[in-house]
Structures are given as structure tokens and as C-alpha cells.
PDB file of C-alpha atoms in Angstrom:
ATOM      1  CA  ALA A  26     -18.143 -29.202   6.491  1.00  0.00           C
ATOM      2  CA  GLN A  27     -14.851 -30.968   6.939  1.00  0.00           C
ATOM      3  CA  THR A  28     -12.823 -30.959  10.140  1.00  0.00           C
ATOM      4  CA  VAL A  29      -9.237 -31.982  10.683  1.00  0.00           C
ATOM      5  CA  THR A  30      -7.974 -32.860  14.143  1.00  0.00           C
ATOM      6  CA  GLN A  31      -4.389 -33.079  15.296  1.00  0.00           C
ATOM      7  CA  SER A  32      -4.342 -34.043  18.944  1.00  0.00           C
ATOM      8  CA  GLN A  33      -0.612 -33.684  19.576  1.00  0.00           C
ATOM      9  CA  PRO A  34       0.426 -30.040  20.037  1.00  0.00           C
ATOM     10  CA  GLU A  35       4.108 -30.932  20.451  1.00  0.00           C
ATOM     11  CA  MET A  36       6.358 -33.893  19.803  1.00  0.00           C
ATOM     12  CA  SER A  37      10.040 -34.339  20.536  1.00  0.00           C
ATOM     13  CA  VAL A  38      12.281 -36.938  18.941  1.00  0.00           C
ATOM     14  CA  GLN A  39      15.932 -37.844  19.101  1.00  0.00           C
ATOM     15  CA  GLU A  40      17.902 -37.441  15.909  1.00  0.00           C
ATOM     16  CA  ALA A  41      17.868 -40.614  13.769  1.00  0.00           C
ATOM     17  CA  GLU A  42      14.790 -41.973  15.522  1.00  0.00           C
ATOM     18  CA  THR A  43      11.199 -42.237  14.334  1.00  0.00           C
ATOM     19  CA  VAL A  44       8.214 -40.118  15.234  1.00  0.00           C
ATOM     20  CA  THR A  45       4.570 -40.541  14.273  1.00  0.00           C
ATOM     21  CA  LEU A  46       2.107 -37.684  14.068  1.00  0.00           C
ATOM     22  CA  SER A  47      -1.583 -38.382  14.261  1.00  0.00           C
ATOM     23  CA  CYS A  48      -4.406 -36.832  12.277  1.00  0.00           C
ATOM     24  CA  THR A  49      -8.076 -37.630  12.046  1.00  0.00           C
ATOM     25  CA  TYR A  50     -10.649 -36.026   9.837  1.00  0.00           C
ATOM     26  CA  ASP A  51     -14.357 -35.966   9.383  1.00  0.00           C
ATOM     27  CA  THR A  52     -16.128 -35.736   6.058  1.00  0.00           C
ATOM     28  CA  SER A  53     -19.112 -37.038   4.189  1.00  0.00           C
ATOM     29  CA  GLU A  54     -17.308 -36.768   0.863  1.00  0.00           C
ATOM     30  CA  SER A  55     -16.134 -39.879  -0.938  1.00  0.00           C
ATOM     31  CA  ASN A  56     -13.542 -38.221  -3.170  1.00  0.00           C
ATOM     32  CA  TYR A  57     -10.945 -36.169  -1.333  1.00  0.00           C
ATOM     33  CA  TYR A  58      -7.249 -35.605  -0.810  1.00  0.00           C
ATOM     34  CA  LEU A  59      -5.112 -35.539   2.304  1.00  0.00           C
ATOM     35  CA  PHE A  60      -1.823 -33.777   2.830  1.00  0.00           C
ATOM     36  CA  TRP A  61       0.909 -33.210   5.331  1.00  0.00           C
ATOM     37  CA  TYR A  62       2.595 -29.823   5.166  1.00  0.00           C
ATOM     38  CA  LYS A  63       5.727 -28.720   6.966  1.00  0.00           C
ATOM     39  CA  GLN A  64       6.125 -25.140   8.153  1.00  0.00           C
ATOM     40  CA  PRO A  65       9.669 -24.391   9.343  1.00  0.00           C
ATOM     41  CA  PRO A  66      10.556 -21.186  11.207  1.00  0.00           C
ATOM     42  CA  SER A  67      10.742 -19.398   7.846  1.00  0.00           C
ATOM     43  CA  ARG A  68       6.955 -19.926   7.647  1.00  0.00           C
ATOM     44  CA  GLN A  69       7.130 -21.249   4.089  1.00  0.00           C
ATOM     45  CA  MET A  70       4.577 -24.012   3.639  1.00  0.00           C
ATOM     46  CA  ILE A  71       6.239 -27.109   2.216  1.00  0.00           C
ATOM     47  CA  LEU A  72       4.285 -30.094   0.947  1.00  0.00           C
ATOM     48  CA  VAL A  73       5.615 -33.245   2.567  1.00  0.00           C
ATOM     49  CA  ILE A  74       3.266 -35.883   1.226  1.00  0.00           C
ATOM     50  CA  ARG A  75      -0.159 -36.311  -0.324  1.00  0.00           C
ATOM     51  CA  GLN A  76      -2.675 -39.120  -0.464  1.00  0.00           C
ATOM     52  CA  GLU A  77      -5.649 -39.540  -2.748  1.00  0.00           C
ATOM     53  CA  ALA A  78      -8.576 -41.113  -0.906  1.00  0.00           C
ATOM     54  CA  TYR A  79      -9.304 -43.532  -3.737  1.00  0.00           C
ATOM     55  CA  LYS A  80      -5.835 -45.037  -3.460  1.00  0.00           C
ATOM     56  CA  GLN A  81      -5.484 -47.838  -0.949  1.00  0.00           C
ATOM     57  CA  GLN A  82      -1.716 -47.847  -1.029  1.00  0.00           C
ATOM     58  CA  ASN A  83      -0.094 -45.608   1.553  1.00  0.00           C
ATOM     59  CA  ALA A  84       1.982 -42.793   0.118  1.00  0.00           C
ATOM     60  CA  THR A  85       5.717 -42.658   0.755  1.00  0.00           C
ATOM     61  CA  GLU A  86       8.258 -39.919   0.117  1.00  0.00           C
ATOM     62  CA  ASN A  87      11.756 -40.891   1.169  1.00  0.00           C
ATOM     63  CA  ARG A  88      11.789 -40.793   4.981  1.00  0.00           C
ATOM     64  CA  PHE A  89       8.147 -39.758   5.192  1.00  0.00           C
ATOM     65  CA  SER A  90       5.289 -42.209   5.008  1.00  0.00           C
ATOM     66  CA  VAL A  91       1.631 -42.199   5.915  1.00  0.00           C
ATOM     67  CA  ASN A  92      -0.764 -44.706   7.395  1.00  0.00           C
ATOM     68  CA  PHE A  93      -4.076 -43.995   5.731  1.00  0.00           C
ATOM     69  CA  GLN A  94      -7.029 -45.724   7.342  1.00  0.00           C
ATOM     70  CA  LYS A  95     -10.030 -44.610   5.342  1.00  0.00           C
ATOM     71  CA  ALA A  96     -12.689 -46.359   7.401  1.00  0.00           C
ATOM     72  CA  ALA A  97     -11.304 -44.884  10.586  1.00  0.00           C
ATOM     73  CA  LYS A  98     -10.710 -41.507   8.891  1.00  0.00           C
ATOM     74  CA  SER A  99      -7.168 -41.504  10.129  1.00  0.00           C
ATOM     75  CA  PHE A 100      -4.074 -40.194   8.344  1.00  0.00           C
ATOM     76  CA  SER A 101      -0.883 -40.404  10.397  1.00  0.00           C
ATOM     77  CA  LEU A 102       2.574 -39.309   9.301  1.00  0.00           C
ATOM     78  CA  LYS A 103       5.707 -41.240  10.161  1.00  0.00           C
ATOM     79  CA  ILE A 104       9.064 -39.515   9.984  1.00  0.00           C
ATOM     80  CA  SER A 105      11.886 -42.035   9.953  1.00  0.00           C
ATOM     81  CA  ASP A 106      15.548 -41.338  10.640  1.00  0.00           C
ATOM     82  CA  SER A 107      14.661 -37.887  11.953  1.00  0.00           C
ATOM     83  CA  GLN A 108      17.019 -35.074  11.040  1.00  0.00           C
ATOM     84  CA  LEU A 109      17.575 -31.690  12.652  1.00  0.00           C
ATOM     85  CA  GLY A 110      16.117 -30.071   9.566  1.00  0.00           C
ATOM     86  CA  ASP A 111      12.826 -31.817  10.234  1.00  0.00           C
ATOM     87  CA  THR A 112      12.221 -29.463  13.153  1.00  0.00           C
ATOM     88  CA  ALA A 113       9.079 -27.575  12.173  1.00  0.00           C
ATOM     89  CA  MET A 114       5.361 -27.338  12.615  1.00  0.00           C
ATOM     90  CA  TYR A 115       3.473 -30.028  10.722  1.00  0.00           C
ATOM     91  CA  PHE A 116      -0.055 -29.553   9.488  1.00  0.00           C
ATOM     92  CA  CYS A 117      -2.444 -32.204   8.314  1.00  0.00           C
ATOM     93  CA  ALA A 118      -4.756 -30.883   5.613  1.00  0.00           C
ATOM     94  CA  PHE A 119      -7.786 -32.001   3.666  1.00  0.00           C
ATOM     95  CA  ARG A 120      -9.447 -30.881   0.484  1.00  0.00           C
ATOM     96  CA  ILE A 121     -12.085 -31.879  -1.991  1.00  0.00           C
ATOM     97  CA  ASN A 122     -12.259 -30.804  -5.622  1.00  0.00           C
ATOM     98  CA  ASP A 123     -12.764 -27.122  -4.774  1.00  0.00           C
ATOM     99  CA  TYR A 124      -9.078 -26.959  -3.804  1.00  0.00           C
ATOM    100  CA  LYS A 125      -9.826 -25.233  -0.505  1.00  0.00           C
ATOM    101  CA  LEU A 126      -7.560 -26.641   2.163  1.00  0.00           C
ATOM    102  CA  SER A 127      -8.769 -27.289   5.698  1.00  0.00           C
ATOM    103  CA  PHE A 128      -5.896 -27.529   8.146  1.00  0.00           C
ATOM    104  CA  GLY A 129      -5.514 -29.170  11.513  1.00  0.00           C
ATOM    105  CA  ALA A 130      -4.196 -27.231  14.486  1.00  0.00           C
ATOM    106  CA  GLY A 131      -0.645 -28.399  13.820  1.00  0.00           C
ATOM    107  CA  THR A 132       2.001 -30.367  15.682  1.00  0.00           C
ATOM    108  CA  THR A 133       5.321 -28.807  16.578  1.00  0.00           C
ATOM    109  CA  VAL A 134       8.096 -31.332  16.059  1.00  0.00           C
ATOM    110  CA  THR A 135      11.464 -30.783  17.676  1.00  0.00           C
ATOM    111  CA  VAL A 136      14.358 -33.005  16.697  1.00  0.00           C
ATOM    112  CA  ARG A 137      17.007 -33.205  19.403  1.00  0.00           C
ATOM    113  CA  ALA A 138      20.690 -33.628  18.578  1.00  0.00           C
TER     114      ALA A 138
ATOM    115  CA  GLY B  20       9.459 -25.669  -9.872  1.00  0.00           C
ATOM    116  CA  ALA B  21       6.545 -23.319  -9.652  1.00  0.00           C
ATOM    117  CA  VAL B  22       7.027 -20.221  -7.557  1.00  0.00           C
ATOM    118  CA  VAL B  23       4.499 -18.054  -5.838  1.00  0.00           C
ATOM    119  CA  SER B  24       5.790 -14.753  -4.561  1.00  0.00           C
ATOM    120  CA  GLN B  25       4.230 -12.459  -1.983  1.00  0.00           C
ATOM    121  CA  HIS B  26       5.052  -8.835  -1.430  1.00  0.00           C
ATOM    122  CA  PRO B  27       5.743  -7.269   0.957  1.00  0.00           C
ATOM    123  CA  SER B  28       7.114  -9.933   3.263  1.00  0.00           C
ATOM    124  CA  ARG B  29       6.698  -7.598   6.217  1.00  0.00           C
ATOM    125  CA  VAL B  30       4.684  -4.434   6.578  1.00  0.00           C
ATOM    126  CA  ILE B  31       3.869  -2.125   9.438  1.00  0.00           C
ATOM    127  CA  CYS B  32       0.988   0.270   9.071  1.00  0.00           C
ATOM    128  CA  LYS B  33      -0.834   2.722  11.261  1.00  0.00           C
ATOM    129  CA  SER B  34      -4.257   1.951  12.625  1.00  0.00           C
ATOM    130  CA  GLY B  35      -6.962   3.206  10.297  1.00  0.00           C
ATOM    131  CA  THR B  36      -4.911   3.001   7.133  1.00  0.00           C
ATOM    132  CA  SER B  37      -5.113   0.437   4.336  1.00  0.00           C
ATOM    133  CA  VAL B  38      -2.427  -1.934   3.226  1.00  0.00           C
ATOM    134  CA  LYS B  39      -2.134  -4.071   0.096  1.00  0.00           C
ATOM    135  CA  ILE B  40      -0.463  -7.467  -0.149  1.00  0.00           C
ATOM    136  CA  GLU B  41       0.347  -8.960  -3.527  1.00  0.00           C
ATOM    137  CA  CYS B  42       0.428 -12.620  -4.472  1.00  0.00           C
ATOM    138  CA  ARG B  43       2.052 -13.376  -7.785  1.00  0.00           C
ATOM    139  CA  SER B  44       2.560 -16.618  -9.653  1.00  0.00           C
ATOM    140  CA  LEU B  45       5.927 -16.260 -11.354  1.00  0.00           C
ATOM    141  CA  ASP B  46       6.042 -19.062 -13.895  1.00  0.00           C
ATOM    142  CA  PHE B  47       2.502 -20.267 -14.342  1.00  0.00           C
ATOM    143  CA  GLN B  48      -1.010 -18.975 -14.759  1.00  0.00           C
ATOM    144  CA  ALA B  49      -3.386 -19.294 -11.855  1.00  0.00           C
ATOM    145  CA  THR B  50      -7.076 -18.722 -12.360  1.00  0.00           C
ATOM    146  CA  THR B  51      -7.634 -19.537  -8.710  1.00  0.00           C
ATOM    147  CA  MET B  52      -5.718 -18.274  -5.716  1.00  0.00           C
ATOM    148  CA  PHE B  53      -6.487 -18.581  -2.036  1.00  0.00           C
ATOM    149  CA  TRP B  54      -5.822 -16.299   0.908  1.00  0.00           C
ATOM    150  CA  TYR B  55      -5.172 -17.672   4.380  1.00  0.00           C
ATOM    151  CA  ARG B  56      -4.582 -16.041   7.717  1.00  0.00           C
ATOM    152  CA  GLN B  57      -2.410 -17.478  10.449  1.00  0.00           C
ATOM    153  CA  PHE B  58      -2.133 -16.167  13.991  1.00  0.00           C
ATOM    154  CA  PRO B  59       1.037 -17.008  15.966  1.00  0.00           C
ATOM    155  CA  LYS B  60       1.299 -20.692  16.818  1.00  0.00           C
ATOM    156  CA  GLN B  61      -2.074 -21.376  15.232  1.00  0.00           C
ATOM    157  CA  SER B  62      -3.292 -23.010  12.096  1.00  0.00           C
ATOM    158  CA  LEU B  63      -4.029 -21.513   8.711  1.00  0.00           C
ATOM    159  CA  MET B  64      -7.592 -20.345   8.231  1.00  0.00           C
ATOM    160  CA  LEU B  65      -8.967 -19.879   4.740  1.00  0.00           C
ATOM    161  CA  MET B  66     -10.241 -16.351   4.238  1.00  0.00           C
ATOM    162  CA  ALA B  67     -11.313 -16.323   0.622  1.00  0.00           C
ATOM    163  CA  THR B  68     -10.974 -17.808  -2.821  1.00  0.00           C
ATOM    164  CA  SER B  69      -9.758 -15.407  -5.482  1.00  0.00           C
ATOM    165  CA  ASN B  70     -10.994 -16.060  -9.006  1.00  0.00           C
ATOM    166  CA  GLU B  71      -9.466 -14.321 -12.008  1.00  0.00           C
ATOM    167  CA  GLY B  72     -11.925 -11.966 -13.615  1.00  0.00           C
ATOM    168  CA  SER B  73     -14.683 -12.438 -11.075  1.00  0.00           C
ATOM    169  CA  LYS B  74     -15.540 -11.624  -7.494  1.00  0.00           C
ATOM    170  CA  ALA B  75     -13.808 -13.385  -4.667  1.00  0.00           C
ATOM    171  CA  THR B  76     -15.656 -15.927  -2.579  1.00  0.00           C
ATOM    172  CA  TYR B  77     -15.325 -15.280   1.126  1.00  0.00           C
ATOM    173  CA  GLU B  78     -15.505 -17.804   3.926  1.00  0.00           C
ATOM    174  CA  GLN B  79     -18.096 -17.415   6.616  1.00  0.00           C
ATOM    175  CA  GLY B  80     -17.169 -14.755   9.132  1.00  0.00           C
ATOM    176  CA  VAL B  81     -14.710 -12.916   6.881  1.00  0.00           C
ATOM    177  CA  GLU B  82     -15.709  -9.319   6.168  1.00  0.00           C
ATOM    178  CA  LYS B  83     -15.490  -8.787   2.441  1.00  0.00           C
ATOM    179  CA  ASP B  84     -15.553  -5.003   2.794  1.00  0.00           C
ATOM    180  CA  LYS B  85     -12.579  -5.127   5.114  1.00  0.00           C
ATOM    181  CA  PHE B  86     -10.504  -7.648   3.188  1.00  0.00           C
ATOM    182  CA  LEU B  87     -10.733  -6.618  -0.434  1.00  0.00           C
ATOM    183  CA  ILE B  88      -9.480  -9.149  -2.942  1.00  0.00           C
ATOM    184  CA  ASN B  89      -8.751  -8.419  -6.561  1.00  0.00           C
ATOM    185  CA  HIS B  90      -7.594 -10.966  -9.127  1.00  0.00           C
ATOM    186  CA  ALA B  91      -7.199  -8.840 -12.216  1.00  0.00           C
ATOM    187  CA  SER B  92      -4.785 -11.050 -14.113  1.00  0.00           C
ATOM    188  CA  LEU B  93      -3.860 -14.711 -14.373  1.00  0.00           C
ATOM    189  CA  THR B  94      -0.710 -14.137 -12.340  1.00  0.00           C
ATOM    190  CA  LEU B  95      -1.684 -11.616  -9.694  1.00  0.00           C
ATOM    191  CA  SER B  96      -4.098 -11.490  -6.776  1.00  0.00           C
ATOM    192  CA  THR B  97      -4.086  -8.721  -4.212  1.00  0.00           C
ATOM    193  CA  LEU B  98      -5.445  -8.560  -0.680  1.00  0.00           C
ATOM    194  CA  THR B  99      -6.155  -5.110   0.710  1.00  0.00           C
ATOM    195  CA  VAL B 100      -6.798  -4.784   4.410  1.00  0.00           C
ATOM    196  CA  THR B 101      -8.877  -1.636   4.751  1.00  0.00           C
ATOM    197  CA  SER B 102      -9.060   0.528   7.860  1.00  0.00           C
ATOM    198  CA  ALA B 103      -6.612  -1.772   9.574  1.00  0.00           C
ATOM    199  CA  HIS B 104      -6.721  -2.263  13.316  1.00  0.00           C
ATOM    200  CA  PRO B 105      -4.256  -3.961  15.683  1.00  0.00           C
ATOM    201  CA  GLU B 106      -6.402  -7.112  15.734  1.00  0.00           C
ATOM    202  CA  ASP B 107      -5.747  -7.464  11.996  1.00  0.00           C
ATOM    203  CA  SER B 108      -2.079  -8.029  12.751  1.00  0.00           C
ATOM    204  CA  SER B 109      -1.311 -11.503  11.504  1.00  0.00           C
ATOM    205  CA  PHE B 110       0.571 -13.614   8.984  1.00  0.00           C
ATOM    206  CA  TYR B 111      -1.197 -13.725   5.625  1.00  0.00           C
ATOM    207  CA  ILE B 112      -0.396 -16.500   3.154  1.00  0.00           C
ATOM    208  CA  CYS B 113      -1.601 -16.957  -0.368  1.00  0.00           C
ATOM    209  CA  SER B 114      -1.627 -20.071  -2.473  1.00  0.00           C
ATOM    210  CA  ALA B 115      -2.183 -20.615  -6.159  1.00  0.00           C
ATOM    211  CA  ARG B 116      -3.619 -23.521  -8.033  1.00  0.00           C
ATOM    212  CA  VAL B 117      -1.666 -24.585 -11.093  1.00  0.00           C
ATOM    213  CA  ASN B 118      -4.160 -25.217 -13.823  1.00  0.00           C
ATOM    214  CA  VAL B 119      -2.672 -27.293 -16.532  1.00  0.00           C
ATOM    215  CA  GLY B 120       0.073 -29.829 -16.896  1.00  0.00           C
ATOM    216  CA  ARG B 121       1.168 -29.916 -13.284  1.00  0.00           C
ATOM    217  CA  GLY B 122      -1.511 -32.109 -11.770  1.00  0.00           C
ATOM    218  CA  ASN B 123      -3.575 -29.307 -10.276  1.00  0.00           C
ATOM    219  CA  THR B 124      -0.996 -28.737  -7.583  1.00  0.00           C
ATOM    220  CA  ILE B 125      -1.271 -25.944  -5.041  1.00  0.00           C
ATOM    221  CA  TYR B 126       1.758 -23.781  -4.321  1.00  0.00           C
ATOM    222  CA  PHE B 127       2.121 -21.420  -1.383  1.00  0.00           C
ATOM    223  CA  GLY B 128       3.676 -17.991  -1.226  1.00  0.00           C
ATOM    224  CA  GLU B 129       6.233 -17.080   1.413  1.00  0.00           C
ATOM    225  CA  GLY B 130       3.680 -15.179   3.462  1.00  0.00           C
ATOM    226  CA  SER B 131       3.380 -11.591   4.621  1.00  0.00           C
ATOM    227  CA  TRP B 132       3.596 -10.342   8.170  1.00  0.00           C
ATOM    228  CA  LEU B 133       1.230  -7.470   8.871  1.00  0.00           C
ATOM    229  CA  THR B 134       1.643  -5.419  12.018  1.00  0.00           C
ATOM    230  CA  VAL B 135      -0.865  -2.672  12.722  1.00  0.00           C
ATOM    231  CA  VAL B 136       0.263  -0.109  15.270  1.00  0.00           C
TER     232      VAL B 136
END
């Protein structure tokens, strides 16, 4: 079984600054995928970024980037130049080829004006 | 982009009754859909995998007779909460796996709030 751990229940960041969310996971699989999802107050799940485990290069999507440390089983998300619209709950997620997602407990991010 | 629609977005039902939630892929075919449950301020927990034309696969601890899942077509999966009780009140979210040509991406529906009174 896979587990995903997010140890930061809440994070607060000033607008335009950077915040890093941590995520660790545990698995015995060698081929897997990692994701960060954003869930704003509307509750719609929005994919922020994905990382294939076989890729060494860290994924980047505009202001969002990850630090993927496979040996340490760590997958942190960095939000640069934070915007008010980034306020949401962020979930780290993991899956293998069965497409079932295992989610962490989530981190609530609040961007302050 | 791909759209997954859930209906109803909010529903209130009386204790002991059944309620059906639909998950529909609007512009693609989905042989596999997933149902998740999310309590307030908590994470999403996978309830079951819905496979078109076959029985759903339930996660450990999920009562299959209480949460009936039907995936009768390539674009529609339904979740029926039978004999609902107040503890079944929750946010239910479906997701659908895009099969071909879109990199096996997963798309989420907007979710459905169920309140049992």
C-alpha cells in the first residue's frame, strides 16, 4: 500500500513571495506518478503539476515547480510569486498504473494581500 | 479541454431514502471512473473504481451494498447511496480516466454535496 504524508496543515504567505509545501510518500513500486492538486473554495480539483518517477528532471509549470527527490521519497511544491488566487487547499497525490489516486491530508495555503 | 460533469451539485435527502449521483464525461469516453469521498477539511478517500460494463471494485471498508455503482455506458457512472443516514453526509467527487489520445489523464467532476437529514 502507498501512503502520502503532508505534514503542514496550514501555510500563510505574503502576496508575491514564495512558499514551499512538503510531501513525502512511501511505496515499493518503481514506476509511479506524483501530482499536486489545488482545491479552491469551489471544491473543483485542479491539477497543478505532475511528475513521472522515471524522469529525473523536476517538473515546472509557470510559477509552480517541484523538487522531486526519489531516494528520499520526497516531492515538494514551490509556489513562486504567490497570487491571491493561489489561496486553496493543496493535495499531494500518488498513483501507479491502476490510476487510483492516493492523496495526502492536504495543506491549506492562504495568500495575504 | 475534457469536462466531467456531476449532477446534482447539491442534494438533501431524508434519512432512510436513497439518492443517486451521476458522473458524466461530456466530450470523451471513459471506460474507468473513480468515486471519492471527502469530509469537511479532510482529504479525498477513494471509494471505488467504476468499470464500464462490469462490476465496480470497492476499496477496503466501503460497503458495496450501501454505495451502489453502475457504469452502464462509456460516458456515465452513477453512485447510489442506499438507505442514507446522516453519517453519509459528505462531498462526493468522481473522476474519469481519458483513454486514448490524451495521455491517460484523469479529470475530476465538480463534486456533489450530500446532506442527509
